[in-house]
């Protein structure tokens, strides 16, 4: 047997393992203490059983994670290289890193609603870089201070456990603590099994609080975030998504957006009933002589009724019923009225349309426009003189049949007419709504002609909700906080990838640049490839879903913040 410092290998190894057990024990206590940040960030359980489950799962889960650090990292190193100074130094560094990661994860959970994970690395990195840019000195000071304090704690505990190992081996209380942690581990799992079988929400809502614990279902998380009625938790199988709290009051226009100079430019929204093709977009770009934004990843997942709401109000569909009951007017239309600009709506439907004249319109939102008309064809519109003499304002032309000939002919006439105008107009060319859910996953080629901007291709994810903020800022010179009235962004300000979400009658669709996730009202996940527009087999992406929920609740949360000031 090889000897080390007059001790046998086995004695030294046993001594180190015994010390590492006590050192791990002290770190379990520290991890439980630091993990209280997770507990205090959540509302406490309401039932006695829920409170008992919280305590047992808190202690046992953090104890288990810390002990696994010892088993997976420290114990193998001790067996391979049982040198006292090396093992003690390594153990101090390993547990310092673990506690620092625990604090970082707690911060991310409090800020974003989920734990460290690979699928949301972009959002996590953006959160950290934002903090660094906001106050780099404080960030680095706090980071270095925490590292030094935790490392000093590790060295102190390491030294104490090494010098008092024999005394520690004689204490009795530690055995009861270990027995309590093991018992808590089993009791918490048994309680969770029972709660899962009986849909006990007070227990199930705690599933995602602690790190490395994502057994929760999507419907539990949606209830936790207020998108399902908690009182109907058990019966919720066919009810659509809806806010459990009242929809906030839609804002009214303030004096800060009054135009100093009269607006001498119009906006033409040319909307087709069918999805545009890349060939059509290319054709329009060839006809156009002004600067333009080509939207490469534009989405519109809604059915026609909700799609018009998304376009006009720049909000997810879940707000539609509430704002309709409020008789809310989109801020863009409020500003148009304040500036006394015209708003016209023209419906073009084919002669063979089976619908009566005027019936096939934008699903109840025509009242937003001062003038409304319905035409069988565009014969009266394709004259440059008429197009250029339309009063300054917002003019929407909706082609509501499947005949693309009239749509393309009108676009050619409109783009040609712009060449004769001294002040060029803004033109938004897109499609609206989906004939079925099958097409809701497709990219919707769209084009925004902005004469006063630079031509570029927007590769970031965009949606109809971005149009109102863009027009408010770039056309009407109203640089209001976008979150006060919409979930969209000024298209020219997009500088990073983001998550966009919307609701449908039977669930929620969350879009990232790479994939889409649909969560139905039963909490079932279905993921889709953004490139293939087809189902793909992946694990339930709870962080992506939580990002989607945060996007949907953005307007209501911002409105509540403003009202509480």
Tab-separated table of N, CA and C in Angstrom, residues 3-126:
chain	number	residue	atom	x	y	z
A	3	UNK	N	2.029	4.978	0.828
A	3	UNK	CA	1.824	5.867	1.968
A	3	UNK	C	1.940	7.316	1.525
A	4	UNK	N	1.153	8.181	2.135
A	4	UNK	CA	1.209	9.615	1.912
A	4	UNK	C	1.327	10.293	3.268
A	5	UNK	N	2.447	10.991	3.522
A	5	UNK	CA	2.657	11.691	4.790
A	5	UNK	C	2.435	10.766	5.980
A	6	UNK	N	3.063	9.615	5.944
A	6	UNK	CA	3.033	8.604	7.017
A	6	UNK	C	1.650	8.018	7.252
A	7	UNK	N	0.713	8.303	6.412
A	7	UNK	CA	-0.616	7.718	6.518
A	7	UNK	C	-0.855	6.832	5.322
A	8	UNK	N	-1.616	5.799	5.492
A	8	UNK	CA	-1.943	4.933	4.373
A	8	UNK	C	-2.915	5.647	3.453
A	9	UNK	N	-2.933	5.190	2.211
A	9	UNK	CA	-3.856	5.749	1.212
A	9	UNK	C	-5.302	5.644	1.685
A	10	UNK	N	-5.650	4.500	2.240
A	10	UNK	CA	-7.044	4.288	2.652
A	10	UNK	C	-7.430	5.200	3.803
A	11	UNK	N	-6.505	5.404	4.776
A	11	UNK	CA	-6.840	6.281	5.902
A	11	UNK	C	-7.002	7.712	5.445
A	12	UNK	N	-6.060	8.158	4.578
A	12	UNK	CA	-6.160	9.527	4.076
A	12	UNK	C	-7.442	9.711	3.251
A	13	UNK	N	-7.763	8.713	2.449
A	13	UNK	CA	-8.966	8.794	1.638
A	13	UNK	C	-10.214	8.858	2.501
A	14	UNK	N	-10.293	8.034	3.523
A	14	UNK	CA	-11.450	8.047	4.425
A	14	UNK	C	-11.548	9.370	5.167
A	15	UNK	N	-10.389	9.901	5.551
A	15	UNK	CA	-10.385	11.184	6.256
A	15	UNK	C	-10.911	12.298	5.345
A	16	UNK	N	-10.451	12.292	4.095
A	16	UNK	CA	-10.918	13.308	3.155
A	16	UNK	C	-12.405	13.165	2.844
A	17	UNK	N	-12.874	11.943	2.686
A	17	UNK	CA	-14.297	11.727	2.389
A	17	UNK	C	-15.156	12.161	3.571
A	18	UNK	N	-14.695	11.836	4.776
A	18	UNK	CA	-15.434	12.263	5.959
A	18	UNK	C	-15.488	13.787	6.043
A	19	UNK	N	-14.324	14.421	5.758
A	19	UNK	CA	-14.319	15.889	5.761
A	19	UNK	C	-15.249	16.447	4.678
A	20	UNK	N	-15.218	15.863	3.483
A	20	UNK	CA	-16.037	16.373	2.386
A	20	UNK	C	-17.523	16.226	2.672
A	21	UNK	N	-17.917	15.204	3.446
A	21	UNK	CA	-19.327	15.063	3.832
A	21	UNK	C	-19.762	16.251	4.687
A	22	UNK	N	-18.918	16.605	5.654
A	22	UNK	CA	-19.271	17.733	6.523
A	22	UNK	C	-19.208	19.053	5.751
A	23	UNK	N	-18.231	19.172	4.897
A	23	UNK	CA	-18.135	20.380	4.083
A	23	UNK	C	-19.370	20.525	3.191
A	24	UNK	N	-19.811	19.420	2.614
A	24	UNK	CA	-21.040	19.431	1.798
A	24	UNK	C	-22.245	19.764	2.651
A	25	UNK	N	-22.270	19.262	3.884
A	25	UNK	CA	-23.386	19.545	4.794
A	25	UNK	C	-23.514	21.049	5.040
A	26	UNK	N	-22.386	21.725	5.282
A	26	UNK	CA	-22.429	23.173	5.492
A	26	UNK	C	-22.911	23.901	4.237
A	27	UNK	N	-22.542	23.397	3.074
A	27	UNK	CA	-22.991	24.009	1.828
A	27	UNK	C	-24.470	23.760	1.567
A	28	UNK	N	-24.979	22.642	2.049
A	28	UNK	CA	-26.425	22.410	1.941
A	28	UNK	C	-27.180	23.473	2.720
A	29	UNK	N	-26.706	23.767	3.932
A	29	UNK	CA	-27.349	24.812	4.737
A	29	UNK	C	-27.261	26.154	4.020
A	30	UNK	N	-26.095	26.454	3.430
A	30	UNK	CA	-25.929	27.725	2.716
A	30	UNK	C	-26.845	27.793	1.493
A	31	UNK	N	-26.942	26.677	0.749
A	31	UNK	CA	-27.796	26.660	-0.446
A	31	UNK	C	-29.261	26.842	-0.079
A	32	UNK	N	-29.689	26.224	1.017
A	32	UNK	CA	-31.080	26.389	1.466
A	32	UNK	C	-31.333	27.851	1.828
A	33	UNK	N	-30.372	28.473	2.502
A	33	UNK	CA	-30.535	29.877	2.864
A	33	UNK	C	-30.608	30.790	1.653
A	34	UNK	N	-29.697	30.599	0.692
A	34	UNK	CA	-29.689	31.456	-0.492
A	34	UNK	C	-30.896	31.219	-1.387
A	35	UNK	N	-31.400	30.000	-1.398
A	35	UNK	CA	-32.561	29.699	-2.245
A	35	UNK	C	-33.850	30.308	-1.713
A	36	UNK	N	-33.774	30.951	-0.561
A	36	UNK	CA	-34.973	31.639	-0.044
A	36	UNK	C	-35.395	32.768	-0.987
A	37	UNK	N	-34.460	33.230	-1.856
A	37	UNK	CA	-34.829	34.252	-2.842
A	37	UNK	C	-35.944	33.749	-3.762
A	38	UNK	N	-35.906	32.460	-4.096
A	38	UNK	CA	-36.970	31.889	-4.929
A	38	UNK	C	-38.295	31.905	-4.188
A	39	UNK	N	-38.252	31.532	-2.922
A	39	UNK	CA	-39.475	31.383	-2.138
A	39	UNK	C	-40.147	32.732	-1.927
A	40	UNK	N	-39.350	33.754	-1.590
A	40	UNK	CA	-39.913	35.062	-1.293
A	40	UNK	C	-40.416	35.781	-2.535
A	41	UNK	N	-39.951	35.358	-3.715
A	41	UNK	CA	-40.409	35.995	-4.951
A	41	UNK	C	-41.787	35.499	-5.382
A	42	UNK	N	-42.258	34.424	-4.773
A	42	UNK	CA	-43.553	33.848	-5.110
A	42	UNK	C	-44.550	34.118	-3.994
A	43	UNK	N	-45.832	34.148	-4.358
A	43	UNK	CA	-46.861	34.229	-3.340
A	43	UNK	C	-46.924	32.934	-2.544
A	44	UNK	N	-47.103	33.039	-1.241
A	44	UNK	CA	-47.114	31.863	-0.383
A	44	UNK	C	-48.334	30.980	-0.624
A	45	UNK	N	-48.208	29.679	-0.363
A	45	UNK	CA	-49.359	28.768	-0.489
A	45	UNK	C	-50.479	29.165	0.467
A	46	UNK	N	-51.698	28.849	0.091
A	46	UNK	CA	-52.855	29.243	0.894
A	46	UNK	C	-53.314	28.138	1.837
A	47	UNK	N	-52.996	26.898	1.514
A	47	UNK	CA	-53.444	25.776	2.342
A	47	UNK	C	-52.298	25.282	3.212
A	48	UNK	N	-52.647	24.615	4.313
A	48	UNK	CA	-51.651	24.057	5.228
A	48	UNK	C	-50.816	22.994	4.520
A	49	UNK	N	-51.465	22.183	3.688
A	49	UNK	CA	-50.733	21.153	2.950
A	49	UNK	C	-49.769	21.795	1.953
A	50	UNK	N	-50.199	22.864	1.318
A	50	UNK	CA	-49.333	23.564	0.389
A	50	UNK	C	-48.120	24.152	1.088
A	51	UNK	N	-48.319	24.683	2.296
A	51	UNK	CA	-47.202	25.236	3.064
A	51	UNK	C	-46.242	24.132	3.500
A	52	UNK	N	-46.791	22.991	3.914
A	52	UNK	CA	-45.945	21.858	4.302
A	52	UNK	C	-45.148	21.352	3.094
A	53	UNK	N	-45.794	21.307	1.936
A	53	UNK	CA	-45.100	20.869	0.719
A	53	UNK	C	-43.993	21.845	0.346
A	54	UNK	N	-44.261	23.146	0.501
A	54	UNK	CA	-43.254	24.146	0.175
A	54	UNK	C	-41.981	23.944	0.997
A	55	UNK	N	-42.149	23.741	2.312
A	55	UNK	CA	-40.987	23.586	3.192
A	55	UNK	C	-40.236	22.295	2.871
A	56	UNK	N	-40.966	21.202	2.702
A	56	UNK	CA	-40.306	19.913	2.469
A	56	UNK	C	-39.596	19.872	1.114
A	57	UNK	N	-40.242	20.397	0.097
A	57	UNK	CA	-39.598	20.367	-1.228
A	57	UNK	C	-38.439	21.360	-1.312
A	58	UNK	N	-38.563	22.483	-0.608
A	58	UNK	CA	-37.492	23.483	-0.570
A	58	UNK	C	-36.228	22.893	0.044
A	59	UNK	N	-36.354	22.343	1.251
A	59	UNK	CA	-35.187	21.802	1.947
A	59	UNK	C	-34.606	20.590	1.222
A	60	UNK	N	-35.483	19.669	0.835
A	60	UNK	CA	-34.985	18.419	0.250
A	60	UNK	C	-34.406	18.646	-1.146
A	61	UNK	N	-35.049	19.512	-1.939
A	61	UNK	CA	-34.579	19.727	-3.303
A	61	UNK	C	-33.208	20.409	-3.314
A	62	UNK	N	-33.037	21.445	-2.509
A	62	UNK	CA	-31.752	22.128	-2.470
A	62	UNK	C	-30.680	21.245	-1.841
A	63	UNK	N	-31.077	20.449	-0.838
A	63	UNK	CA	-30.125	19.510	-0.266
A	63	UNK	C	-29.683	18.462	-1.273
A	64	UNK	N	-30.630	17.982	-2.069
A	64	UNK	CA	-30.318	16.972	-3.077
A	64	UNK	C	-29.390	17.535	-4.150
A	65	UNK	N	-29.674	18.753	-4.644
A	65	UNK	CA	-28.829	19.349	-5.675
A	65	UNK	C	-27.403	19.564	-5.179
A	66	UNK	N	-27.273	20.029	-3.933
A	66	UNK	CA	-25.936	20.262	-3.384
A	66	UNK	C	-25.195	18.950	-3.178
A	67	UNK	N	-25.900	17.952	-2.678
A	67	UNK	CA	-25.258	16.648	-2.464
A	67	UNK	C	-24.829	16.031	-3.799
A	68	UNK	N	-25.615	16.233	-4.856
A	68	UNK	CA	-25.241	15.706	-6.156
A	68	UNK	C	-23.977	16.384	-6.699
A	69	UNK	N	-23.751	17.639	-6.312
A	69	UNK	CA	-22.496	18.286	-6.688
A	69	UNK	C	-21.315	17.548	-6.088
A	70	UNK	N	-21.474	17.142	-4.838
A	70	UNK	CA	-20.429	16.340	-4.187
A	70	UNK	C	-20.252	14.989	-4.873
A	71	UNK	N	-21.358	14.313	-5.157
A	71	UNK	CA	-21.287	12.965	-5.718
A	71	UNK	C	-20.688	12.973	-7.121
A	72	UNK	N	-21.094	13.942	-7.948
A	72	UNK	CA	-20.694	13.943	-9.360
A	72	UNK	C	-19.345	14.614	-9.616
A	73	UNK	N	-18.925	15.519	-8.752
A	73	UNK	CA	-17.690	16.259	-9.004
A	73	UNK	C	-16.625	15.977	-7.948
A	74	UNK	N	-16.946	16.286	-6.692
A	74	UNK	CA	-15.930	16.222	-5.640
A	74	UNK	C	-15.509	14.795	-5.305
A	75	UNK	N	-16.461	13.894	-5.193
A	75	UNK	CA	-16.141	12.512	-4.806
A	75	UNK	C	-15.235	11.812	-5.826
A	76	UNK	N	-15.513	11.885	-7.135
A	76	UNK	CA	-14.595	11.248	-8.103
A	76	UNK	C	-13.182	11.837	-8.070
A	77	UNK	N	-13.101	13.182	-7.907
A	77	UNK	CA	-11.771	13.796	-7.835
A	77	UNK	C	-11.016	13.310	-6.603
A	78	UNK	N	-11.731	13.141	-5.493
A	78	UNK	CA	-11.097	12.658	-4.261
A	78	UNK	C	-10.546	11.252	-4.441
A	79	UNK	N	-11.265	10.400	-5.141
A	79	UNK	CA	-10.796	9.038	-5.380
A	79	UNK	C	-9.566	9.012	-6.288
A	80	UNK	N	-9.560	9.910	-7.267
A	80	UNK	CA	-8.466	9.898	-8.242
A	80	UNK	C	-7.206	10.553	-7.687
A	81	UNK	N	-7.369	11.661	-6.981
A	81	UNK	CA	-6.204	12.442	-6.529
A	81	UNK	C	-6.418	12.891	-5.086
A	82	UNK	N	-6.259	12.003	-4.123
A	82	UNK	CA	-6.585	12.310	-2.719
A	82	UNK	C	-5.495	13.099	-2.000
A	83	UNK	N	-5.183	14.283	-2.481
A	83	UNK	CA	-4.223	15.158	-1.823
A	83	UNK	C	-4.990	16.255	-1.101
A	84	UNK	N	-4.676	16.419	0.160
A	84	UNK	CA	-5.486	17.255	1.048
A	84	UNK	C	-5.655	18.688	0.532
A	85	UNK	N	-4.563	19.367	0.288
A	85	UNK	CA	-4.654	20.775	-0.126
A	85	UNK	C	-5.392	20.919	-1.453
A	86	UNK	N	-5.098	20.036	-2.375
A	86	UNK	CA	-5.753	20.101	-3.683
A	86	UNK	C	-7.262	19.885	-3.555
A	87	UNK	N	-7.667	18.865	-2.796
A	87	UNK	CA	-9.088	18.555	-2.649
A	87	UNK	C	-9.817	19.683	-1.934
A	88	UNK	N	-9.216	20.217	-0.883
A	88	UNK	CA	-9.876	21.296	-0.128
A	88	UNK	C	-10.016	22.558	-0.990
A	89	UNK	N	-8.968	22.868	-1.766
A	89	UNK	CA	-9.045	24.041	-2.638
A	89	UNK	C	-10.066	23.836	-3.753
A	90	UNK	N	-10.025	22.636	-4.342
A	90	UNK	CA	-10.977	22.336	-5.417
A	90	UNK	C	-12.409	22.384	-4.920
A	91	UNK	N	-12.647	21.810	-3.744
A	91	UNK	CA	-14.002	21.802	-3.183
A	91	UNK	C	-14.500	23.216	-2.914
A	92	UNK	N	-13.626	24.078	-2.424
A	92	UNK	CA	-14.020	25.467	-2.155
A	92	UNK	C	-14.391	26.191	-3.447
A	93	UNK	N	-13.614	25.952	-4.496
A	93	UNK	CA	-13.898	26.588	-5.785
A	93	UNK	C	-15.201	26.052	-6.377
A	94	UNK	N	-15.396	24.715	-6.322
A	94	UNK	CA	-16.590	24.096	-6.900
A	94	UNK	C	-17.850	24.610	-6.229
A	95	UNK	N	-17.862	24.637	-4.894
A	95	UNK	CA	-19.075	25.076	-4.200
A	95	UNK	C	-19.259	26.587	-4.280
A	96	UNK	N	-18.174	27.341	-4.444
A	96	UNK	CA	-18.315	28.784	-4.687
A	96	UNK	C	-19.037	29.018	-6.010
A	97	UNK	N	-18.610	28.281	-7.031
A	97	UNK	CA	-19.264	28.399	-8.340
A	97	UNK	C	-20.721	27.989	-8.253
A	98	UNK	N	-21.010	26.909	-7.515
A	98	UNK	CA	-22.399	26.448	-7.399
A	98	UNK	C	-23.279	27.510	-6.754
A	99	UNK	N	-22.808	28.126	-5.667
A	99	UNK	CA	-23.621	29.135	-4.985
A	99	UNK	C	-23.758	30.397	-5.822
A	100	UNK	N	-22.704	30.759	-6.577
A	100	UNK	CA	-22.813	31.915	-7.469
A	100	UNK	C	-23.815	31.658	-8.589
A	101	UNK	N	-23.786	30.447	-9.162
A	101	UNK	CA	-24.754	30.087	-10.193
A	101	UNK	C	-26.166	30.088	-9.619
A	102	UNK	N	-26.306	29.656	-8.361
A	102	UNK	CA	-27.610	29.673	-7.696
A	102	UNK	C	-28.138	31.095	-7.579
A	103	UNK	N	-27.272	32.036	-7.194
A	103	UNK	CA	-27.695	33.434	-7.093
A	103	UNK	C	-28.031	34.014	-8.468
A	104	UNK	N	-27.228	33.677	-9.477
A	104	UNK	CA	-27.510	34.147	-10.832
A	104	UNK	C	-28.845	33.596	-11.322
A	105	UNK	N	-29.095	32.327	-11.061
A	105	UNK	CA	-30.346	31.712	-11.480
A	105	UNK	C	-31.530	32.358	-10.766
A	106	UNK	N	-31.358	32.676	-9.483
A	106	UNK	CA	-32.438	33.334	-8.731
A	106	UNK	C	-32.753	34.701	-9.325
A	107	UNK	N	-31.706	35.422	-9.721
A	107	UNK	CA	-31.918	36.738	-10.341
A	107	UNK	C	-32.656	36.603	-11.669
A	108	UNK	N	-32.254	35.634	-12.479
A	108	UNK	CA	-32.909	35.416	-13.768
A	108	UNK	C	-34.357	34.994	-13.573
A	109	UNK	N	-34.598	34.146	-12.590
A	109	UNK	CA	-35.970	33.692	-12.334
A	109	UNK	C	-36.858	34.860	-11.916
A	110	UNK	N	-36.332	35.740	-11.059
A	110	UNK	CA	-37.121	36.894	-10.632
A	110	UNK	C	-37.366	37.869	-11.766
A	111	UNK	N	-36.454	37.911	-12.751
A	111	UNK	CA	-36.572	38.879	-13.845
A	111	UNK	C	-37.367	38.341	-15.024
A	112	UNK	N	-37.143	37.057	-15.375
A	112	UNK	CA	-37.740	36.495	-16.589
A	112	UNK	C	-38.811	35.453	-16.325
A	113	UNK	N	-38.821	34.862	-15.125
A	113	UNK	CA	-39.848	33.878	-14.816
A	113	UNK	C	-39.428	32.444	-15.040
A	114	UNK	N	-38.195	32.223	-15.483
A	114	UNK	CA	-37.705	30.862	-15.655
A	114	UNK	C	-36.230	30.803	-15.268
A	115	UNK	N	-35.710	29.581	-15.207
A	115	UNK	CA	-34.346	29.363	-14.737
A	115	UNK	C	-33.358	29.358	-15.902
A	116	UNK	N	-32.077	29.265	-15.568
A	116	UNK	CA	-31.036	29.139	-16.588
A	116	UNK	C	-31.335	27.968	-17.505
A	117	UNK	N	-31.284	28.211	-18.803
A	117	UNK	CA	-31.548	27.148	-19.764
A	117	UNK	C	-30.967	27.542	-21.106
A	118	UNK	N	-30.718	26.537	-21.930
A	118	UNK	CA	-30.082	26.781	-23.223
A	118	UNK	C	-31.035	27.416	-24.223
A	119	UNK	N	-32.317	27.038	-24.186
A	119	UNK	CA	-33.259	27.507	-25.212
A	119	UNK	C	-33.514	29.005	-25.133
A	120	UNK	N	-33.314	29.602	-23.955
A	120	UNK	CA	-33.541	31.039	-23.797
A	120	UNK	C	-32.241	31.770	-23.512
A	121	UNK	N	-31.142	31.248	-24.016
A	121	UNK	CA	-29.838	31.853	-23.745
A	121	UNK	C	-29.763	33.291	-24.257
A	122	UNK	N	-30.422	33.567	-25.384
A	122	UNK	CA	-30.376	34.924	-25.943
A	122	UNK	C	-31.043	35.924	-25.004
A	123	UNK	N	-32.210	35.551	-24.444
A	123	UNK	CA	-32.905	36.443	-23.516
A	123	UNK	C	-32.106	36.634	-22.228
A	124	UNK	N	-31.475	35.554	-21.756
A	124	UNK	CA	-30.682	35.634	-20.528
A	124	UNK	C	-29.459	36.515	-20.744
A	125	UNK	N	-28.782	36.297	-21.859
A	125	UNK	CA	-27.599	37.107	-22.173
A	125	UNK	C	-27.981	38.575	-22.317
A	126	UNK	N	-29.113	38.846	-22.938
A	126	UNK	CA	-29.566	40.223	-23.115
A	126	UNK	C	-29.871	40.872	-21.771
